[in-house]
Short mmCIF file of C-alpha atoms in Angstrom, two decimals:
data_model
loop_
_atom_site.label_atom_id
_atom_site.label_comp_id
_atom_site.label_asym_id
_atom_site.label_seq_id
_atom_site.Cartn_x
_atom_site.Cartn_y
_atom_site.Cartn_z
CA MET A 365 -29.76 51.84 -32.21
CA PRO A 366 -30.09 52.90 -35.57
CA ARG A 367 -30.30 50.63 -38.48
CA THR A 368 -27.20 52.78 -39.72
CA ARG A 369 -24.77 51.23 -36.56
CA PHE A 370 -26.40 48.01 -37.49
CA GLU A 371 -24.66 48.01 -39.97
CA GLU A 372 -21.58 49.57 -38.42
CA GLN A 373 -21.16 46.31 -36.18
CA LEU A 374 -21.69 43.68 -38.50
CA LYS A 375 -19.05 45.01 -40.16
CA LEU A 376 -17.33 45.37 -37.09
CA LEU A 377 -17.86 41.74 -37.11
CA HIS A 378 -16.44 41.38 -40.80
CA THR A 379 -12.84 43.43 -39.99
CA THR A 380 -12.56 41.34 -36.63
CA LEU A 381 -13.22 37.96 -38.52
CA ILE A 382 -10.68 37.97 -41.45
CA GLN A 383 -8.26 39.16 -38.52
CA LEU A 384 -9.24 36.22 -36.74
CA GLY A 385 -8.84 34.00 -40.31
CA ALA A 386 -5.07 36.02 -40.90
CA LEU A 387 -4.09 34.93 -37.00
CA CYS A 388 -5.33 31.59 -38.08
CA GLU A 389 -2.92 31.12 -41.27
CA ASP A 390 -0.48 32.44 -38.82
CA ALA A 391 -0.47 30.13 -36.66
CA ILE A 392 -0.45 26.79 -38.64
CA ASN A 393 2.26 28.43 -40.61
CA ALA A 394 4.56 29.08 -38.22
CA ALA A 395 3.74 25.22 -36.23
CA ALA A 396 4.27 23.50 -39.71
CA LYS A 397 6.93 25.74 -40.53
CA ALA A 398 9.04 25.40 -36.41
CA LEU A 399 8.20 21.54 -37.18
CA LEU A 400 10.47 21.70 -40.44
CA THR A 401 13.01 23.17 -39.52
CA GLY A 402 12.38 23.06 -36.27
CA ASP A 403 13.53 27.10 -34.20
CA GLN A 404 12.21 27.02 -31.24
CA ALA A 405 11.43 31.72 -31.81
CA LEU A 406 8.15 29.79 -34.58
CA VAL A 407 7.58 28.01 -32.14
CA LYS A 408 7.25 30.64 -29.21
CA LYS A 409 5.25 32.54 -32.58
CA ALA A 410 2.96 29.36 -32.66
CA MET A 411 1.54 29.86 -29.16
CA GLU A 412 1.93 34.03 -28.85
CA ALA A 413 -0.49 33.70 -31.30
CA GLU A 414 -3.38 31.07 -29.77
CA GLN A 415 -3.46 33.74 -27.55
CA GLU A 416 -4.32 36.71 -29.69
CA ILE A 417 -6.43 34.12 -30.91
CA ASP A 418 -8.48 33.06 -27.80
CA ARG A 419 -8.71 36.64 -26.91
CA LEU A 420 -9.78 37.90 -30.94
CA GLU A 421 -12.28 35.28 -30.57
CA SER A 422 -13.69 36.66 -26.93
CA GLU A 423 -14.42 40.12 -28.44
CA ILE A 424 -16.32 38.73 -31.74
CA GLU A 425 -17.88 36.76 -29.43
CA ALA A 426 -19.14 39.85 -26.77
CA LEU A 427 -20.08 41.67 -29.96
CA CYS A 428 -22.08 38.72 -31.21
CA PHE A 429 -24.20 38.88 -27.88
CA LYS A 430 -24.51 42.53 -28.79
CA LEU A 431 -25.76 42.28 -31.56
CA LEU A 432 -28.34 40.57 -31.29
CA LEU A 433 -29.43 41.63 -27.46
CA HIS A 434 -29.65 45.04 -28.97
CA GLN A 435 -31.03 43.88 -32.32
CA GLN A 436 -32.59 41.56 -32.01
CA PRO A 437 -32.19 40.41 -35.97
CA VAL A 438 -34.03 38.17 -37.79
CA ALA A 439 -34.29 35.79 -41.44
CA SER A 440 -29.84 36.22 -42.76
CA ASP A 441 -29.26 39.16 -40.60
CA LEU A 442 -29.67 36.03 -37.55
CA ARG A 443 -27.71 33.68 -40.08
CA GLU A 444 -24.68 35.78 -40.12
CA ILE A 445 -24.42 36.40 -36.72
CA SER A 446 -25.75 32.82 -35.26
CA ALA A 447 -23.00 31.35 -38.14
CA ALA A 448 -20.29 33.58 -37.55
CA LEU A 449 -20.63 32.74 -33.29
CA LYS A 450 -20.17 28.72 -34.58
CA MET A 451 -17.04 29.58 -36.23
CA ILE A 452 -15.28 31.15 -34.13
CA SER A 453 -15.38 28.23 -31.76
CA ASP A 454 -14.36 26.51 -35.45
CA LEU A 455 -11.01 29.02 -35.52
CA GLU A 456 -10.63 28.75 -32.04
CA ARG A 457 -10.08 25.38 -32.06
CA ILE A 458 -7.71 25.68 -35.41
CA GLY A 459 -5.23 27.74 -32.91
CA ASP A 460 -5.49 25.39 -30.17
CA GLN A 461 -4.38 22.69 -32.88
CA ALA A 462 -1.62 24.89 -33.87
CA ALA A 463 -0.64 25.23 -31.01
CA ASP A 464 -0.66 22.00 -30.16
CA ILE A 465 1.96 20.94 -33.29
CA ALA A 466 4.21 23.45 -31.69
CA GLU A 467 4.13 22.04 -29.04
CA LEU A 468 4.95 18.47 -30.55
CA THR A 469 7.66 19.46 -32.38
CA GLU A 470 9.76 20.37 -29.70
CA HIS A 471 10.12 16.68 -28.46
CA ILE A 472 10.74 15.83 -31.99
CA ASN A 473 13.56 13.98 -32.60
CA ILE A 474 13.44 12.56 -36.88
CA PRO A 475 15.22 16.02 -38.99
CA LEU A 476 12.43 14.95 -41.59
CA ASP A 477 14.05 16.86 -44.43
CA SER A 478 15.43 13.40 -44.57
CA THR A 479 12.02 11.61 -44.51
CA ASN A 480 9.42 11.77 -47.09
CA LEU A 481 6.88 11.95 -45.20
CA HIS A 482 3.91 14.05 -47.36
CA ILE A 483 3.82 16.76 -44.15
CA ALA A 484 4.50 19.83 -46.46
CA ASP A 485 1.94 19.06 -48.89
CA MET A 486 -0.78 18.48 -46.28
CA THR A 487 0.52 21.95 -43.97
CA LYS A 488 -0.31 24.04 -47.09
CA ALA A 489 -3.50 21.81 -47.42
CA VAL A 490 -5.23 22.88 -44.65
CA ILE A 491 -3.53 26.94 -44.94
CA LYS A 492 -5.08 27.32 -48.42
CA MET A 493 -8.44 25.21 -46.72
CA VAL A 494 -9.14 27.99 -43.77
CA THR A 495 -7.99 30.91 -45.82
CA GLU A 496 -10.64 29.91 -48.75
CA SER A 497 -13.09 29.37 -45.61
CA ILE A 498 -12.57 33.49 -44.17
CA ASP A 499 -13.01 34.73 -48.08
CA ALA A 500 -15.73 32.81 -48.80
CA PHE A 501 -17.68 34.12 -45.68
CA VAL A 502 -16.54 37.39 -46.31
CA ARG A 503 -17.57 37.12 -50.02
CA LYS A 504 -20.81 35.27 -48.95
CA ASP A 505 -19.59 33.47 -52.35
CA ILE A 506 -20.68 29.73 -52.01
CA ASP A 507 -18.48 27.94 -54.58
CA LEU A 508 -15.40 29.31 -52.89
CA ALA A 509 -17.30 27.28 -49.91
CA ARG A 510 -18.29 24.65 -51.08
CA LYS A 511 -14.69 24.55 -53.29
CA VAL A 512 -12.91 24.12 -49.10
CA MET A 513 -15.30 21.73 -48.30
CA ALA A 514 -14.41 19.60 -52.07
CA ASP A 515 -10.70 20.66 -50.70
CA ASP A 516 -10.51 18.94 -46.86
CA ASP A 517 -11.15 14.99 -48.58
CA VAL A 518 -7.74 16.17 -50.45
CA VAL A 519 -6.70 16.12 -47.29
CA ASP A 520 -7.83 12.68 -45.88
CA THR A 521 -6.19 10.58 -49.13
CA LEU A 522 -2.90 12.48 -47.31
CA PHE A 523 -3.30 11.70 -43.82
CA ASP A 524 -3.84 8.55 -44.33
CA GLN A 525 -0.60 7.89 -47.60
CA ILE A 526 1.35 9.49 -44.37
CA LYS A 527 -0.14 7.63 -41.94
CA GLY A 528 1.13 4.82 -44.07
CA GLU A 529 4.53 6.12 -44.50
CA LEU A 530 4.79 6.21 -40.92
CA GLU A 531 4.19 2.37 -40.70
CA THR A 532 6.87 1.82 -43.07
CA MET A 533 9.27 4.11 -41.56
CA VAL A 534 8.85 2.64 -38.05
CA LYS A 535 8.61 -1.64 -39.82
CA SER A 536 12.65 -0.81 -41.11
CA ASP A 537 13.91 0.89 -37.77
CA ALA A 538 11.45 0.04 -34.02
CA ALA A 539 13.83 2.63 -32.69
CA SER A 540 12.03 5.60 -34.88
CA ILE A 541 8.25 4.20 -32.98
CA SER A 542 8.52 7.13 -30.67
CA GLY A 543 8.97 10.01 -33.45
CA ALA A 544 6.47 8.21 -35.41
CA LEU A 545 3.52 7.59 -32.92
CA ASP A 546 4.33 11.98 -31.90
CA LEU A 547 4.52 12.82 -35.56
CA LEU A 548 0.82 11.05 -36.36
CA MET A 549 -0.35 13.50 -33.52
CA VAL A 550 0.97 16.29 -35.94
CA VAL A 551 -1.15 14.79 -39.09
CA LYS A 552 -4.11 14.27 -37.25
CA TYR A 553 -3.63 18.03 -35.93
CA LEU A 554 -3.90 19.23 -39.46
CA GLU A 555 -6.49 16.79 -40.83
CA ARG A 556 -8.53 18.30 -37.93
CA ILE A 557 -7.76 21.69 -38.93
CA GLY A 558 -9.16 20.63 -42.61
CA ASP A 559 -12.09 19.69 -40.10
CA HIS A 560 -13.05 22.73 -39.17
CA ALA A 561 -11.82 24.73 -42.37
CA THR A 562 -14.60 22.60 -43.57
CA ASN A 563 -17.17 23.22 -40.49
CA VAL A 564 -16.64 26.92 -41.67
CA ALA A 565 -17.08 26.29 -45.02
CA GLU A 566 -20.52 24.46 -44.29
CA TRP A 567 -20.69 27.46 -42.44
CA VAL A 568 -20.81 29.79 -44.45
CA GLU A 569 -23.46 27.73 -47.07
CA TYR A 570 -25.73 27.95 -44.14
CA SER A 571 -25.80 31.93 -44.26
CA ILE A 572 -25.76 32.43 -47.79
CA THR A 573 -29.57 30.05 -48.33
CA GLY A 574 -30.50 28.80 -45.00
CA VAL A 575 -29.44 25.27 -45.40
CA HIS A 576 -27.00 23.84 -43.17
CA PRO A 577 -24.84 21.22 -46.20
CA GLU A 578 -24.64 18.61 -43.15
CA GLY A 579 -27.86 19.34 -42.36
CA ASN A 580 -27.37 20.52 -38.58
CA MET B 1073 -43.93 36.43 -23.12
CA PRO B 1074 -44.52 36.35 -18.46
CA ARG B 1075 -41.56 35.73 -16.64
CA THR B 1076 -42.93 32.30 -15.56
CA ARG B 1077 -42.69 31.43 -18.90
CA PHE B 1078 -39.05 32.59 -19.50
CA GLU B 1079 -38.35 30.47 -16.25
CA GLU B 1080 -39.88 27.28 -18.35
CA GLN B 1081 -37.38 27.33 -20.97
CA LEU B 1082 -34.71 27.25 -19.00
CA LYS B 1083 -35.98 24.01 -17.01
CA LEU B 1084 -37.16 23.46 -20.61
CA LEU B 1085 -32.49 23.87 -21.07
CA HIS B 1086 -31.69 22.02 -18.73
CA THR B 1087 -33.42 18.91 -19.55
CA THR B 1088 -32.81 18.20 -22.39
CA LEU B 1089 -29.62 19.29 -21.65
CA ILE B 1090 -29.41 16.16 -18.91
CA GLN B 1091 -30.62 14.53 -22.10
CA LEU B 1092 -27.43 15.03 -24.33
CA GLY B 1093 -24.95 14.48 -21.34
CA ALA B 1094 -26.95 10.86 -20.92
CA LEU B 1095 -26.60 10.55 -24.51
CA CYS B 1096 -23.63 11.49 -24.95
CA GLU B 1097 -22.92 8.80 -21.92
CA ASP B 1098 -24.61 6.09 -24.55
CA ALA B 1099 -22.22 7.61 -26.88
CA ILE B 1100 -18.51 6.60 -25.19
CA ASN B 1101 -19.36 3.55 -23.27
CA ALA B 1102 -20.67 1.69 -26.58
CA ALA B 1103 -17.85 2.84 -28.22
CA ALA B 1104 -15.77 1.52 -25.59
CA LYS B 1105 -17.15 -1.49 -25.64
CA ALA B 1106 -16.88 -2.11 -28.73
CA LEU B 1107 -13.64 -1.47 -28.99
CA LEU B 1108 -13.08 -3.71 -25.69
CA THR B 1109 -15.44 -6.59 -27.24
CA GLY B 1110 -14.51 -5.71 -31.47
CA ASP B 1111 -19.70 -6.56 -31.21
CA GLN B 1112 -19.58 -5.04 -34.19
CA ALA B 1113 -23.73 -3.70 -33.10
CA LEU B 1114 -22.79 -1.33 -30.55
CA VAL B 1115 -20.50 0.25 -33.48
CA LYS B 1116 -23.67 0.64 -33.88
CA LYS B 1117 -24.97 2.28 -31.77
CA ALA B 1118 -22.32 4.62 -31.13
CA MET B 1119 -22.94 5.97 -34.45
CA GLU B 1120 -26.73 6.82 -33.35
CA ALA B 1121 -26.20 7.84 -30.80
CA GLU B 1122 -23.83 10.95 -32.31
CA GLN B 1123 -26.98 11.49 -34.74
CA GLU B 1124 -29.07 11.48 -31.92
CA ILE B 1125 -26.64 13.86 -30.21
CA ASP B 1126 -26.68 16.33 -33.15
CA ARG B 1127 -30.20 16.52 -33.03
CA LEU B 1128 -30.44 17.06 -29.74
CA GLU B 1129 -27.79 20.48 -29.88
CA SER B 1130 -29.40 21.80 -33.03
CA GLU B 1131 -32.71 21.55 -30.84
CA ILE B 1132 -31.19 23.22 -27.78
CA GLU B 1133 -29.19 25.64 -29.51
CA ALA B 1134 -32.51 27.14 -31.37
CA LEU B 1135 -34.09 27.10 -28.30
CA CYS B 1136 -30.64 29.49 -26.27
CA PHE B 1137 -31.81 31.67 -29.80
CA LYS B 1138 -34.94 31.64 -28.79
CA LEU B 1139 -35.25 32.77 -25.26
CA LEU B 1140 -32.28 35.21 -26.34
CA LEU B 1141 -34.50 36.98 -28.59
CA HIS B 1142 -37.47 37.09 -26.88
CA GLN B 1143 -36.37 37.13 -23.39
CA GLN B 1144 -32.89 39.25 -24.13
CA PRO B 1145 -31.94 38.71 -20.92
CA VAL B 1146 -29.46 39.69 -18.50
CA ALA B 1147 -26.43 39.04 -15.95
CA SER B 1148 -27.15 35.29 -14.74
CA ASP B 1149 -30.50 34.52 -16.97
CA LEU B 1150 -28.12 35.29 -20.53
CA ARG B 1151 -24.33 33.76 -19.08
CA GLU B 1152 -26.27 30.58 -18.13
CA ILE B 1153 -27.84 30.74 -21.80
CA SER B 1154 -24.49 31.70 -23.03
CA ALA B 1155 -22.24 28.92 -21.14
CA ALA B 1156 -24.84 25.79 -22.26
CA LEU B 1157 -24.80 27.10 -26.18
CA LYS B 1158 -21.00 26.78 -25.47
CA MET B 1159 -21.26 23.67 -23.56
CA ILE B 1160 -23.59 21.75 -26.25
CA SER B 1161 -21.26 22.86 -28.22
CA ASP B 1162 -18.83 20.60 -26.76
CA LEU B 1163 -21.37 17.29 -26.23
CA GLU B 1164 -21.17 17.96 -29.50
CA ARG B 1165 -17.79 16.89 -29.96
CA ILE B 1166 -17.88 14.42 -27.51
CA GLY B 1167 -20.78 12.54 -30.41
CA ASP B 1168 -18.66 12.51 -32.96
CA GLN B 1169 -14.68 12.01 -30.93
CA ALA B 1170 -16.94 8.61 -29.88
CA ALA B 1171 -18.45 7.69 -32.99
CA ASP B 1172 -14.49 8.12 -34.40
CA ILE B 1173 -13.63 5.37 -31.87
CA ALA B 1174 -16.32 3.29 -32.85
CA GLU B 1175 -15.25 3.73 -36.39
CA LEU B 1176 -12.00 3.27 -35.41
CA THR B 1177 -11.74 -0.78 -33.39
CA GLU B 1178 -13.68 -1.79 -37.36
CA HIS B 1179 -10.55 -1.63 -38.30
CA ILE B 1180 -8.25 -3.52 -35.37
CA ASN B 1181 -6.66 -6.38 -35.33
CA ILE B 1182 -4.88 -6.08 -31.53
CA PRO B 1183 -6.25 -8.36 -29.35
CA LEU B 1184 -6.62 -5.83 -26.26
CA ASP B 1185 -7.44 -8.27 -23.46
CA SER B 1186 -4.35 -9.64 -24.47
CA THR B 1187 -2.32 -6.76 -23.73
CA ASN B 1188 -1.81 -4.76 -20.39
CA LEU B 1189 -3.13 -1.09 -21.86
CA HIS B 1190 -4.49 1.13 -20.02
CA ILE B 1191 -6.80 1.94 -22.19
CA ALA B 1192 -10.66 0.63 -20.05
CA ASP B 1193 -9.20 3.00 -17.47
CA MET B 1194 -9.23 6.18 -19.52
CA THR B 1195 -12.46 5.59 -20.23
CA LYS B 1196 -13.87 5.20 -17.03
CA ALA B 1197 -12.02 8.15 -16.62
CA VAL B 1198 -13.27 10.45 -18.82
CA ILE B 1199 -16.60 9.06 -18.69
CA LYS B 1200 -16.76 9.62 -15.17
CA MET B 1201 -16.20 13.23 -15.73
CA VAL B 1202 -18.52 13.60 -19.30
CA THR B 1203 -21.20 12.84 -16.61
CA GLU B 1204 -20.16 15.24 -13.27
CA SER B 1205 -19.95 18.22 -15.82
CA ILE B 1206 -23.11 18.17 -16.14
CA ASP B 1207 -24.24 17.46 -13.58
CA ALA B 1208 -22.42 20.24 -12.07
CA PHE B 1209 -24.82 23.17 -14.79
CA VAL B 1210 -27.73 21.24 -13.58
CA ARG B 1211 -27.28 21.13 -9.35
CA LYS B 1212 -25.00 24.96 -10.27
CA ASP B 1213 -22.44 22.56 -8.09
CA ILE B 1214 -19.18 24.26 -8.73
CA ASP B 1215 -16.67 22.11 -7.04
CA LEU B 1216 -18.12 19.15 -8.65
CA ALA B 1217 -17.09 21.41 -11.92
CA ARG B 1218 -13.41 22.38 -9.98
CA LYS B 1219 -12.64 18.65 -9.77
CA VAL B 1220 -13.68 17.25 -13.33
CA MET B 1221 -10.76 20.21 -14.17
CA ALA B 1222 -9.03 18.63 -12.12
CA ASP B 1223 -9.86 15.47 -13.32
CA ASP B 1224 -8.42 16.65 -17.05
CA ASP B 1225 -4.66 15.82 -15.44
CA VAL B 1226 -5.35 11.44 -14.29
CA VAL B 1227 -7.04 11.05 -18.30
CA ASP B 1228 -3.93 13.38 -19.15
CA THR B 1229 -1.68 10.92 -17.24
CA LEU B 1230 -3.38 8.24 -18.67
CA PHE B 1231 -2.22 8.90 -22.11
CA ASP B 1232 0.77 9.66 -21.64
CA GLN B 1233 1.16 6.22 -19.81
CA ILE B 1234 -0.96 4.20 -22.75
CA LYS B 1235 1.19 6.19 -25.08
CA GLY B 1236 4.84 4.72 -23.91
CA GLU B 1237 3.08 1.71 -23.65
CA LEU B 1238 2.20 1.19 -27.43
CA GLU B 1239 5.56 2.14 -28.27
CA THR B 1240 6.66 -0.82 -25.99
CA MET B 1241 4.97 -3.26 -27.53
CA VAL B 1242 6.24 -1.95 -31.05
CA LYS B 1243 9.63 -2.14 -30.36
CA SER B 1244 8.66 -6.49 -29.04
CA ASP B 1245 6.78 -6.90 -32.31
CA ALA B 1246 7.13 -4.77 -35.19
CA ALA B 1247 4.19 -5.69 -37.48
CA SER B 1248 2.26 -4.65 -34.05
CA ILE B 1249 2.80 -0.97 -35.69
CA SER B 1250 -0.75 -0.19 -37.92
CA GLY B 1251 -2.68 -1.20 -34.57
CA ALA B 1252 -0.48 1.01 -32.22
CA LEU B 1253 -1.22 3.33 -33.98
CA ASP B 1254 -5.36 3.20 -34.07
CA LEU B 1255 -4.56 2.94 -30.70
CA LEU B 1256 -3.46 6.20 -30.26
CA MET B 1257 -6.10 7.19 -32.72
CA VAL B 1258 -8.25 6.13 -29.30
CA VAL B 1259 -6.85 7.37 -26.63
CA LYS B 1260 -5.75 11.11 -28.17
CA TYR B 1261 -9.71 11.28 -29.36
CA LEU B 1262 -10.52 9.81 -25.10
CA GLU B 1263 -7.91 12.51 -23.75
CA ARG B 1264 -10.15 15.32 -25.85
CA ILE B 1265 -13.16 13.17 -24.86
CA GLY B 1266 -12.03 14.06 -21.22
CA ASP B 1267 -10.90 18.13 -22.22
CA HIS B 1268 -14.10 19.14 -23.84
CA ALA B 1269 -15.35 17.72 -19.96
CA THR B 1270 -13.46 20.20 -18.63
CA ASN B 1271 -14.70 22.95 -21.21
CA VAL B 1272 -18.23 22.10 -19.56
CA ALA B 1273 -16.93 22.12 -16.19
CA GLU B 1274 -15.29 25.76 -16.96
CA TRP B 1275 -18.21 27.29 -18.30
CA VAL B 1276 -20.26 26.15 -15.75
CA GLU B 1277 -17.93 28.00 -12.76
CA TYR B 1278 -18.52 30.74 -15.98
CA SER B 1279 -21.88 30.63 -16.18
CA ILE B 1280 -22.18 30.38 -11.20
CA THR B 1281 -19.59 33.09 -10.82
CA GLY B 1282 -18.73 35.48 -13.66
CA VAL B 1283 -15.44 34.37 -14.24
CA HIS B 1284 -14.00 31.56 -16.81
CA PRO B 1285 -11.38 30.01 -14.79
CA GLU B 1286 -9.14 30.00 -17.56
CA GLY B 1287 -10.59 34.02 -17.97
CA ASN B 1288 -12.15 33.53 -21.71
#
């Protein structure tokens, strides 16, 4: 295959990765809105997005293996493809976690708009991380990648804060324990989505510099 | 490189994967014992195992890329290497989750031997899944791989059971909420370890049959 064919396939890899990232955002958005509104149509939407994410992950993986086997790329081309293989595994798990959140919303019996829980803030923060991590890859923007890594601290702080809010809620009403445990799972999934977006950002840095920030 | 060099490298891949699997078992064992006994030396042991797991994951990944690029394997050889790349990502996350459990044990203020929580049972069940999933890969044993997939239901049932036990605990003593939330995280990590062992088993089935049981 000529070099141009390689470049064409790399471009296809980029556009498919952007699609995959957009689907992850859709899945988290749908799951979060389902949680806040109880709208079951949104639960279904998150589940469908998750299936589409799995399909696209397989498609990108096959494309990466094709590029590796037929082009035997070296240096930055090899790094870009190996980084893409890692990133899709994180994006796939983001889809799983959005579906897990959507599934939990069917059981949660606490009207969230009547609480002071900071779940909407946390959702907004993780969606931003996911969007920016993909943007950083496509634009090869190392500063944006590092911003995503730094933002993970904000998400972790929100997790601790909401955990504290749930404790207070249960202490004043022990009967709310069942909903509190489910909500803790929801915020744990959101926190994990933040971790996966951080992983994506770290692979972006690796694909640009050749050095993984965590030494992996 | 002659074919025998390829076979040598495949053998190295197997032995390193077995090492990685054994380290995952060590990490879970140390974390679980730290949880049950409060022994801080075991927390340290789990953390060290996690770091060694990350190192081995990188080593195996480099070996897989070397095999892909220099040997351009096809058919079952290609499947075996692509399955290994997936499996190490699951094993690495098992190490992370064991370290997460170990970290939580430093905060948990509930003497677990005085409760009726089924955490020790769940730990035993997930360690068995991890061991058997690696055995299935090395021995190319599809029946054992399918047994691991089936055992995940047992782990999921234990998760629901312990969640119910935690609810009962908090309803009779609202002050136990903080420990209950941490313990829910612990059993969630154990449940995720079961999911990752299931993923490994599914990749074993794929590498043997060419068909992923979940259609991935």
